[in-house]
């Protein structure tokens, strides 16, 4: 159950958890921290200073830079792009102090080709549709899409859309989960019993 | 005229047609079906279960998953992304039964960076502009652009925009082709003689 | 100070300047012209006929085709995509005469995932936000974003947004630079003393 690296993959970090696989043409730099049982697909790139939790799916060509922290059970779809600099200029000194952090919370999913502008937080079980360009925080369980990404609805843990019943309870037809909106924060939370 | 694979490319499939070329850092998995005379450029990835026709251009970094069927003479521009799962969650079992299929018909072109949400069909000679995010079916000969992609006009086989004459016949100024709209389906079809 | 190529990188051009680095799985084709002190990151691709100036940052997976000319001190963010054909069709002959050129002027920055439709010029110190799809010229110092990209404001050499004072002078709070709008062209220019 050690780290499994494809003969054409590069894993230079010694902080990668057991059971994680690194596929062809992927590159995990020395200093990158990756949890257990992750799947890092072809051409993905994990920079030193990036931190990934356990059971993260990193599809092909995903790029994760220093300053990006990804929780457990996150799905990063093909070609998901992070950033860590709000005003890049070539030739300008860029030090660790200049890095703008980004956080992806447990269980979130970013679809194919999603671009994440740095300085944002993507909440637990949030879901960004394919091609979304995320320019501000995404609330937990929020489904966002578009360029720039905007809130389009709510999803449950399984990823299915939630619908509100007459009592204002948000329910998943597939999972028997229920949630309610917190009026003060505008955020969804598991319904109290 | 056998398959030509770059020394840094990986072609593990034995179902690739004669004359097809696989370039550096591209990866064709065992079980992928690829026709004759295709050009699979650097960092492209063709998964097992994907099916490509003949003379398909697969530019750099294109990602084609199982469930995606591409016809003949299709142009897949750089970084074209497909998907095969409408609600990906890391750690969730994903079996062949869960794959949502996508079809690209003969002669269609997808521009640079196009993202295709699964479950869609892209018609013959359709054309998606660079950066389009396709979320629903694209009619034959339709030109679409934007996020989400919407219909912007009609194109001919050569890719040039068509214009309607006074009699409502859609003509290509460059190719001497003519088309007419089918009122019931809203689709373009070659003009009957 | 010769060119430094990673063991897994490919640099086939003999027209690459001193101090330039080519990283893993990047590919610089024979005939590509690259200046001094550039940084060409993993999975980037520079085609023959492409021209890059000095001190260009080419982040991971950037694709630069023949017909694209990039000035000095340009920042090309991760996954920036160029194009050189307005109506690609597979199987159609595509010769040097068909290439539609694109120019990026000195000091410009293109953010993560920016797609550039060919035939455009991106002016000096222009700045395209992450995920922008550029379909027409971008004026010098213009900040653009969206799909398609539209003008959102002005930025200085350092990349910070400029604000207009009561006299209509556009100033950078961080750099003590000042600019004025040229009424006839609608373009920003350094303020005359």
PDB file of N, CA and C in Angstrom, chain B residues 24-25 42 55 57 59-60 73-75 78-79 107-109 112-113 125-127 130-131 146-147 155-160 174, chain C residues 8-10 12 24-27 43 45 47 61 63 65 79 81-83 85-92 115 117 133 147-148:
ATOM      1  N   UNK B  24       4.316  12.901 -28.241  1.00  0.00           N
ATOM      2  CA  UNK B  24       4.959  12.856 -26.924  1.00  0.00           C
ATOM      3  C   UNK B  24       3.987  13.126 -25.778  1.00  0.00           C
ATOM      4  N   UNK B  25       4.124  12.342 -24.722  1.00  0.00           N
ATOM      5  CA  UNK B  25       3.354  12.515 -23.487  1.00  0.00           C
ATOM      6  C   UNK B  25       1.847  12.296 -23.694  1.00  0.00           C
ATOM      7  N   UNK B  42       0.524  15.918 -28.309  1.00  0.00           N
ATOM      8  CA  UNK B  42       1.146  15.868 -26.985  1.00  0.00           C
ATOM      9  C   UNK B  42       0.128  16.004 -25.846  1.00  0.00           C
ATOM     10  N   UNK B  55      -9.503   9.720 -39.215  1.00  0.00           N
ATOM     11  CA  UNK B  55      -9.074  11.093 -39.540  1.00  0.00           C
ATOM     12  C   UNK B  55      -9.521  12.120 -38.498  1.00  0.00           C
ATOM     13  N   UNK B  57      -8.677  14.715 -35.650  1.00  0.00           N
ATOM     14  CA  UNK B  57      -7.565  15.516 -35.135  1.00  0.00           C
ATOM     15  C   UNK B  57      -7.770  15.704 -33.642  1.00  0.00           C
ATOM     16  N   UNK B  59      -5.984  17.518 -30.835  1.00  0.00           N
ATOM     17  CA  UNK B  59      -4.888  18.438 -30.513  1.00  0.00           C
ATOM     18  C   UNK B  59      -4.403  18.220 -29.077  1.00  0.00           C
ATOM     19  N   UNK B  60      -3.360  18.943 -28.734  1.00  0.00           N
ATOM     20  CA  UNK B  60      -2.705  18.765 -27.437  1.00  0.00           C
ATOM     21  C   UNK B  60      -3.682  18.810 -26.261  1.00  0.00           C
ATOM     22  N   UNK B  73     -13.525  12.439 -39.140  1.00  0.00           N
ATOM     23  CA  UNK B  73     -13.199  13.794 -39.589  1.00  0.00           C
ATOM     24  C   UNK B  73     -13.575  14.876 -38.579  1.00  0.00           C
ATOM     25  N   UNK B  74     -13.531  14.525 -37.317  1.00  0.00           N
ATOM     26  CA  UNK B  74     -13.836  15.494 -36.256  1.00  0.00           C
ATOM     27  C   UNK B  74     -12.548  16.218 -35.858  1.00  0.00           C
ATOM     28  N   UNK B  75     -12.674  17.522 -35.584  1.00  0.00           N
ATOM     29  CA  UNK B  75     -11.547  18.310 -35.086  1.00  0.00           C
ATOM     30  C   UNK B  75     -11.772  18.603 -33.607  1.00  0.00           C
ATOM     31  N   UNK B  78      -7.195  22.174 -29.161  1.00  0.00           N
ATOM     32  CA  UNK B  78      -6.350  22.024 -27.979  1.00  0.00           C
ATOM     33  C   UNK B  78      -7.161  22.149 -26.702  1.00  0.00           C
ATOM     34  N   UNK B  79      -6.891  21.203 -25.779  1.00  0.00           N
ATOM     35  CA  UNK B  79      -7.501  21.268 -24.456  1.00  0.00           C
ATOM     36  C   UNK B  79      -9.006  21.043 -24.442  1.00  0.00           C
ATOM     37  N   UNK B 107     -17.488  15.185 -38.859  1.00  0.00           N
ATOM     38  CA  UNK B 107     -17.197  16.493 -39.419  1.00  0.00           C
ATOM     39  C   UNK B 107     -17.329  17.660 -38.465  1.00  0.00           C
ATOM     40  N   UNK B 108     -17.723  17.417 -37.235  1.00  0.00           N
ATOM     41  CA  UNK B 108     -17.860  18.519 -36.268  1.00  0.00           C
ATOM     42  C   UNK B 108     -16.489  19.040 -35.841  1.00  0.00           C
ATOM     43  N   UNK B 109     -16.463  20.275 -35.358  1.00  0.00           N
ATOM     44  CA  UNK B 109     -15.232  20.886 -34.838  1.00  0.00           C
ATOM     45  C   UNK B 109     -15.500  21.494 -33.476  1.00  0.00           C
ATOM     46  N   UNK B 112     -10.638  25.516 -29.333  1.00  0.00           N
ATOM     47  CA  UNK B 112      -9.711  25.459 -28.201  1.00  0.00           C
ATOM     48  C   UNK B 112     -10.442  25.620 -26.881  1.00  0.00           C
ATOM     49  N   UNK B 113     -10.156  24.732 -25.963  1.00  0.00           N
ATOM     50  CA  UNK B 113     -10.662  24.870 -24.613  1.00  0.00           C
ATOM     51  C   UNK B 113     -12.138  24.587 -24.436  1.00  0.00           C
ATOM     52  N   UNK B 125     -20.951  18.464 -38.605  1.00  0.00           N
ATOM     53  CA  UNK B 125     -20.452  19.771 -39.045  1.00  0.00           C
ATOM     54  C   UNK B 125     -20.796  20.913 -38.090  1.00  0.00           C
ATOM     55  N   UNK B 126     -21.238  20.592 -36.904  1.00  0.00           N
ATOM     56  CA  UNK B 126     -21.406  21.649 -35.897  1.00  0.00           C
ATOM     57  C   UNK B 126     -20.035  22.234 -35.569  1.00  0.00           C
ATOM     58  N   UNK B 127     -20.067  23.402 -34.977  1.00  0.00           N
ATOM     59  CA  UNK B 127     -18.813  24.112 -34.714  1.00  0.00           C
ATOM     60  C   UNK B 127     -18.953  24.855 -33.390  1.00  0.00           C
ATOM     61  N   UNK B 130     -14.048  28.736 -29.580  1.00  0.00           N
ATOM     62  CA  UNK B 130     -13.085  28.596 -28.492  1.00  0.00           C
ATOM     63  C   UNK B 130     -13.708  29.000 -27.160  1.00  0.00           C
ATOM     64  N   UNK B 131     -13.501  28.183 -26.158  1.00  0.00           N
ATOM     65  CA  UNK B 131     -13.966  28.499 -24.819  1.00  0.00           C
ATOM     66  C   UNK B 131     -15.425  28.180 -24.551  1.00  0.00           C
ATOM     67  N   UNK B 146     -19.829  30.612 -26.078  1.00  0.00           N
ATOM     68  CA  UNK B 146     -20.187  31.149 -24.771  1.00  0.00           C
ATOM     69  C   UNK B 146     -20.264  30.103 -23.681  1.00  0.00           C
ATOM     70  N   UNK B 147     -20.533  30.583 -22.455  1.00  0.00           N
ATOM     71  CA  UNK B 147     -20.633  29.734 -21.273  1.00  0.00           C
ATOM     72  C   UNK B 147     -21.906  30.103 -20.540  1.00  0.00           C
ATOM     73  N   UNK B 155     -23.026  27.217 -39.958  1.00  0.00           N
ATOM     74  CA  UNK B 155     -21.796  27.089 -40.752  1.00  0.00           C
ATOM     75  C   UNK B 155     -21.920  25.921 -41.723  1.00  0.00           C
ATOM     76  N   UNK B 156     -21.168  26.016 -42.817  1.00  0.00           N
ATOM     77  CA  UNK B 156     -21.140  24.957 -43.816  1.00  0.00           C
ATOM     78  C   UNK B 156     -20.063  23.925 -43.519  1.00  0.00           C
ATOM     79  N   UNK B 157     -19.908  23.030 -44.467  1.00  0.00           N
ATOM     80  CA  UNK B 157     -18.918  21.973 -44.272  1.00  0.00           C
ATOM     81  C   UNK B 157     -17.514  22.523 -44.115  1.00  0.00           C
ATOM     82  N   UNK B 158     -17.231  23.642 -44.795  1.00  0.00           N
ATOM     83  CA  UNK B 158     -15.879  24.195 -44.749  1.00  0.00           C
ATOM     84  C   UNK B 158     -15.644  25.007 -43.481  1.00  0.00           C
ATOM     85  N   UNK B 159     -16.703  25.271 -42.740  1.00  0.00           N
ATOM     86  CA  UNK B 159     -16.555  26.033 -41.503  1.00  0.00           C
ATOM     87  C   UNK B 159     -16.942  27.499 -41.632  1.00  0.00           C
ATOM     88  N   UNK B 160     -17.164  27.976 -42.868  1.00  0.00           N
ATOM     89  CA  UNK B 160     -17.546  29.385 -43.070  1.00  0.00           C
ATOM     90  C   UNK B 160     -18.999  29.608 -42.656  1.00  0.00           C
ATOM     91  N   UNK B 174     -18.287  30.609 -50.092  1.00  0.00           N
ATOM     92  CA  UNK B 174     -17.019  30.044 -50.533  1.00  0.00           C
ATOM     93  C   UNK B 174     -17.159  28.683 -51.186  1.00  0.00           C
TER      94      UNK B 174
ATOM     95  N   UNK C   8      13.156  15.018 -18.331  1.00  0.00           N
ATOM     96  CA  UNK C   8      11.911  14.582 -18.975  1.00  0.00           C
ATOM     97  C   UNK C   8      11.328  15.637 -19.909  1.00  0.00           C
ATOM     98  N   UNK C   9      12.037  16.735 -20.125  1.00  0.00           N
ATOM     99  CA  UNK C   9      11.575  17.753 -21.064  1.00  0.00           C
ATOM    100  C   UNK C   9      12.198  17.548 -22.433  1.00  0.00           C
ATOM    101  N   UNK C  10      11.587  18.141 -23.457  1.00  0.00           N
ATOM    102  CA  UNK C  10      12.084  18.015 -24.827  1.00  0.00           C
ATOM    103  C   UNK C  10      12.305  19.409 -25.400  1.00  0.00           C
ATOM    104  N   UNK C  12      13.879  20.789 -28.823  1.00  0.00           N
ATOM    105  CA  UNK C  12      14.451  20.431 -30.121  1.00  0.00           C
ATOM    106  C   UNK C  12      14.892  21.661 -30.907  1.00  0.00           C
ATOM    107  N   UNK C  24       9.785  19.482 -17.063  1.00  0.00           N
ATOM    108  CA  UNK C  24       9.351  18.113 -17.398  1.00  0.00           C
ATOM    109  C   UNK C  24       8.114  18.105 -18.299  1.00  0.00           C
ATOM    110  N   UNK C  25       8.154  17.248 -19.304  1.00  0.00           N
ATOM    111  CA  UNK C  25       7.013  17.011 -20.204  1.00  0.00           C
ATOM    112  C   UNK C  25       6.671  18.250 -21.039  1.00  0.00           C
ATOM    113  N   UNK C  26       7.496  19.286 -20.946  1.00  0.00           N
ATOM    114  CA  UNK C  26       7.361  20.414 -21.871  1.00  0.00           C
ATOM    115  C   UNK C  26       8.036  20.034 -23.184  1.00  0.00           C
ATOM    116  N   UNK C  27       7.635  20.710 -24.263  1.00  0.00           N
ATOM    117  CA  UNK C  27       8.129  20.335 -25.589  1.00  0.00           C
ATOM    118  C   UNK C  27       8.291  21.600 -26.433  1.00  0.00           C
ATOM    119  N   UNK C  43       4.620  20.428 -19.287  1.00  0.00           N
ATOM    120  CA  UNK C  43       3.540  20.171 -20.257  1.00  0.00           C
ATOM    121  C   UNK C  43       3.260  21.344 -21.183  1.00  0.00           C
ATOM    122  N   UNK C  45       3.916  23.667 -24.508  1.00  0.00           N
ATOM    123  CA  UNK C  45       4.236  23.246 -25.886  1.00  0.00           C
ATOM    124  C   UNK C  45       4.445  24.495 -26.735  1.00  0.00           C
ATOM    125  N   UNK C  47       5.338  25.518 -30.555  1.00  0.00           N
ATOM    126  CA  UNK C  47       5.423  24.967 -31.911  1.00  0.00           C
ATOM    127  C   UNK C  47       6.438  25.734 -32.752  1.00  0.00           C
ATOM    128  N   UNK C  61       1.381  23.782 -19.137  1.00  0.00           N
ATOM    129  CA  UNK C  61       0.352  23.398 -20.112  1.00  0.00           C
ATOM    130  C   UNK C  61      -0.056  24.526 -21.061  1.00  0.00           C
ATOM    131  N   UNK C  63      -0.054  26.441 -24.465  1.00  0.00           N
ATOM    132  CA  UNK C  63       0.135  25.954 -25.837  1.00  0.00           C
ATOM    133  C   UNK C  63       0.298  27.145 -26.780  1.00  0.00           C
ATOM    134  N   UNK C  65       1.253  28.239 -30.691  1.00  0.00           N
ATOM    135  CA  UNK C  65       1.347  27.722 -32.058  1.00  0.00           C
ATOM    136  C   UNK C  65       2.092  28.666 -32.980  1.00  0.00           C
ATOM    137  N   UNK C  79      -2.169  26.923 -18.434  1.00  0.00           N
ATOM    138  CA  UNK C  79      -3.214  26.503 -19.372  1.00  0.00           C
ATOM    139  C   UNK C  79      -3.685  27.598 -20.323  1.00  0.00           C
ATOM    140  N   UNK C  81      -4.247  29.188 -23.669  1.00  0.00           N
ATOM    141  CA  UNK C  81      -4.376  28.540 -24.975  1.00  0.00           C
ATOM    142  C   UNK C  81      -4.412  29.565 -26.083  1.00  0.00           C
ATOM    143  N   UNK C  82      -3.555  29.398 -27.062  1.00  0.00           N
ATOM    144  CA  UNK C  82      -3.643  30.192 -28.287  1.00  0.00           C
ATOM    145  C   UNK C  82      -4.299  29.360 -29.379  1.00  0.00           C
ATOM    146  N   UNK C  83      -4.606  30.010 -30.490  1.00  0.00           N
ATOM    147  CA  UNK C  83      -5.163  29.340 -31.660  1.00  0.00           C
ATOM    148  C   UNK C  83      -4.526  30.007 -32.883  1.00  0.00           C
ATOM    149  N   UNK C  85      -6.177  29.288 -36.253  1.00  0.00           N
ATOM    150  CA  UNK C  85      -7.056  28.893 -37.358  1.00  0.00           C
ATOM    151  C   UNK C  85      -8.478  29.255 -36.944  1.00  0.00           C
ATOM    152  N   UNK C  86      -9.162  30.077 -37.733  1.00  0.00           N
ATOM    153  CA  UNK C  86     -10.501  30.532 -37.334  1.00  0.00           C
ATOM    154  C   UNK C  86     -11.593  29.517 -37.646  1.00  0.00           C
ATOM    155  N   UNK C  87     -11.309  28.613 -38.537  1.00  0.00           N
ATOM    156  CA  UNK C  87     -12.345  27.625 -38.849  1.00  0.00           C
ATOM    157  C   UNK C  87     -11.742  26.253 -39.098  1.00  0.00           C
ATOM    158  N   UNK C  88     -11.193  25.679 -38.028  1.00  0.00           N
ATOM    159  CA  UNK C  88     -10.533  24.379 -38.185  1.00  0.00           C
ATOM    160  C   UNK C  88     -11.515  23.279 -38.571  1.00  0.00           C
ATOM    161  N   UNK C  89     -11.123  22.505 -39.544  1.00  0.00           N
ATOM    162  CA  UNK C  89     -11.849  21.287 -39.904  1.00  0.00           C
ATOM    163  C   UNK C  89     -10.803  20.186 -40.066  1.00  0.00           C
ATOM    164  N   UNK C  90     -11.071  19.031 -39.530  1.00  0.00           N
ATOM    165  CA  UNK C  90     -10.128  17.933 -39.661  1.00  0.00           C
ATOM    166  C   UNK C  90     -10.069  17.491 -41.113  1.00  0.00           C
ATOM    167  N   UNK C  91      -8.888  17.213 -41.585  1.00  0.00           N
ATOM    168  CA  UNK C  91      -8.732  16.724 -42.943  1.00  0.00           C
ATOM    169  C   UNK C  91      -8.595  17.831 -43.971  1.00  0.00           C
ATOM    170  N   UNK C  92      -8.890  19.075 -43.562  1.00  0.00           N
ATOM    171  CA  UNK C  92      -8.711  20.192 -44.481  1.00  0.00           C
ATOM    172  C   UNK C  92      -7.232  20.577 -44.492  1.00  0.00           C
ATOM    173  N   UNK C 115      -8.154  31.820 -22.990  1.00  0.00           N
ATOM    174  CA  UNK C 115      -8.157  31.332 -24.363  1.00  0.00           C
ATOM    175  C   UNK C 115      -8.100  32.547 -25.296  1.00  0.00           C
ATOM    176  N   UNK C 117      -8.493  33.818 -29.094  1.00  0.00           N
ATOM    177  CA  UNK C 117      -8.867  33.572 -30.483  1.00  0.00           C
ATOM    178  C   UNK C 117      -7.887  34.324 -31.375  1.00  0.00           C
ATOM    179  N   UNK C 133     -12.001  34.656 -22.284  1.00  0.00           N
ATOM    180  CA  UNK C 133     -11.920  34.177 -23.664  1.00  0.00           C
ATOM    181  C   UNK C 133     -11.805  35.422 -24.556  1.00  0.00           C
ATOM    182  N   UNK C 147     -16.401  35.707 -20.730  1.00  0.00           N
ATOM    183  CA  UNK C 147     -16.496  34.923 -21.971  1.00  0.00           C
ATOM    184  C   UNK C 147     -17.703  35.423 -22.758  1.00  0.00           C
ATOM    185  N   UNK C 148     -17.516  36.245 -23.800  1.00  0.00           N
ATOM    186  CA  UNK C 148     -16.222  36.756 -24.268  1.00  0.00           C
ATOM    187  C   UNK C 148     -15.685  37.835 -23.335  1.00  0.00           C
TER     188      UNK C 148
END
